[in-house]
Amino acid sequence: MLKVREEAIVQAVNRLLAEKGFDAMTVDEVAAKVGIAKASLYKHFPSKEDLAAAAMVRVMRRAQEFFGSLPAEASPLDNLRAAVRWTMALKLAGDMPSLPSQNSSLRATLMANKEYMDGLIDVSDRLGAWIEAAQADGSISRAFPAIAVLYTLYARACDPVLEFLQMGGQHSDAEIIDLVLGTCFDGLNAR
Amino acid sequence: MLKVREEAIVQAVNRLLAEKGFDAMTVDEVAAKVGIAKASLYKHFPSKEDLAAAAMVRVMRRAQEFFGSLPAEASPLDNLRAAVRWTMALKLAGDMPSLPSQNSSLRATLMANKEYMDGLIDVSDRLGAWIEAAQADGSISRAFPAIAVLYTLYARACDPVLEFLQMGGQHSDAEIIDLVLGTCFDGLNAR
DNA sequence: GTCTATAGGAGGATAGAC
DNA sequence: GTCTATCCTCCTATAGAC
């Protein structure tokens, strides 16, 4: 019962974080969306920052589940592309929470959250291993440090190009994903 | 005299917008940075949104000046790469103001600002012309709609990869620019 | 046009009853 | 654990003297 209620809270937080971002989201909105009083929220989560952290933990878990669903025979590059596709689909669906990278109290709460940090490290390790394997087999360029490739992939989760193209209304979500995946892996230059 | 004072204000706003973003920036900080009282600020600019708009007008003007300084013999692709370089250098130097794309009162103020809108349209037109020329001469891939290319270039102005790499401390600003320029134009895949 | 002082309101968090 | 009612801080914006 408690778990169900808290899942509903975190889901509402997730949507609001995706829609408006952390700063613009208010705790009153979260309470209204869940349909409970604000004070009740604070019985479940001690602060707004912890609400956001719970949403991040949730999305990290979903990423790990997605990784588990990937076919074993896929190449490292296939896995990287699939991961980026999954991330962009989440964002286009309005389910990718977005946090400001500069907010320090939020950063502190996140980095103190063991579940989030463990998930982040696990996800980064898996992506990192695929990146190095893909560079070893020659599918990803060796000109870039693996960490730069990792950051570039992570950045697709908050790429404004996605929402701009979506707002334009000229392309379906699937087309947008293909487009941005193309610019990301193939580059803007003609091949 | 008034122009000098206002230029100092806008410069302070520009720095603060680059450092903390619009939401986290307070008018008190701006006043403190300039060294005048907050009420005096409001004699020059009617609102916080107008302060941000002035900073955006300034950066747009600087972009137009930069375009004017480009050599006439440069190819369209050269110009595009130079523009992205300039943008990223501005961001790495802490001089690229960053605004939340979802704030509606800010959007309204920006879109009501003729000087900003004219600058934005002029910049977009110049970039758009280079993009189409580069696609015509075969240097930029024709697989992407010109508007998607334009968005992709604009997005380098707020690319988190830049600050992440900068925070890592492993690369100089020049190396970071080369790296991200490489991922942007050449793609992650090996060529 | 600069200042001090303050209005006005939003929003995070808590008190205390049930 | 849920509610209502409130506290308190921060921040934008303005009043009014000089």
PDB file of C-alpha atoms in Angstrom, chain A residues 165 171 179, chain B residues 131 135 141-150:
ATOM      1  CA  LEU A 165      12.089  18.928 -34.046  1.00  0.00           C
ATOM      2  CA  HIS A 171       8.469  14.567 -38.280  1.00  0.00           C
ATOM      3  CA  LEU A 179      17.634  11.752 -37.529  1.00  0.00           C
TER       4      LEU A 179
ATOM      5  CA  ILE B 131      23.990  24.801 -44.600  1.00  0.00           C
ATOM      6  CA  GLN B 135      24.658  20.354 -48.755  1.00  0.00           C
ATOM      7  CA  SER B 141      25.179  15.240 -45.738  1.00  0.00           C
ATOM      8  CA  ARG B 142      21.929  15.616 -47.622  1.00  0.00           C
ATOM      9  CA  ALA B 143      20.407  12.929 -45.420  1.00  0.00           C
ATOM     10  CA  PHE B 144      19.436  15.555 -42.846  1.00  0.00           C
ATOM     11  CA  PRO B 145      16.879  18.322 -43.318  1.00  0.00           C
ATOM     12  CA  ALA B 146      18.571  21.709 -43.171  1.00  0.00           C
ATOM     13  CA  ILE B 147      16.522  22.650 -40.136  1.00  0.00           C
ATOM     14  CA  ALA B 148      17.805  19.606 -38.243  1.00  0.00           C
ATOM     15  CA  VAL B 149      21.364  20.609 -39.085  1.00  0.00           C
ATOM     16  CA  LEU B 150      20.663  24.139 -37.874  1.00  0.00           C
TER      17      LEU B 150
END
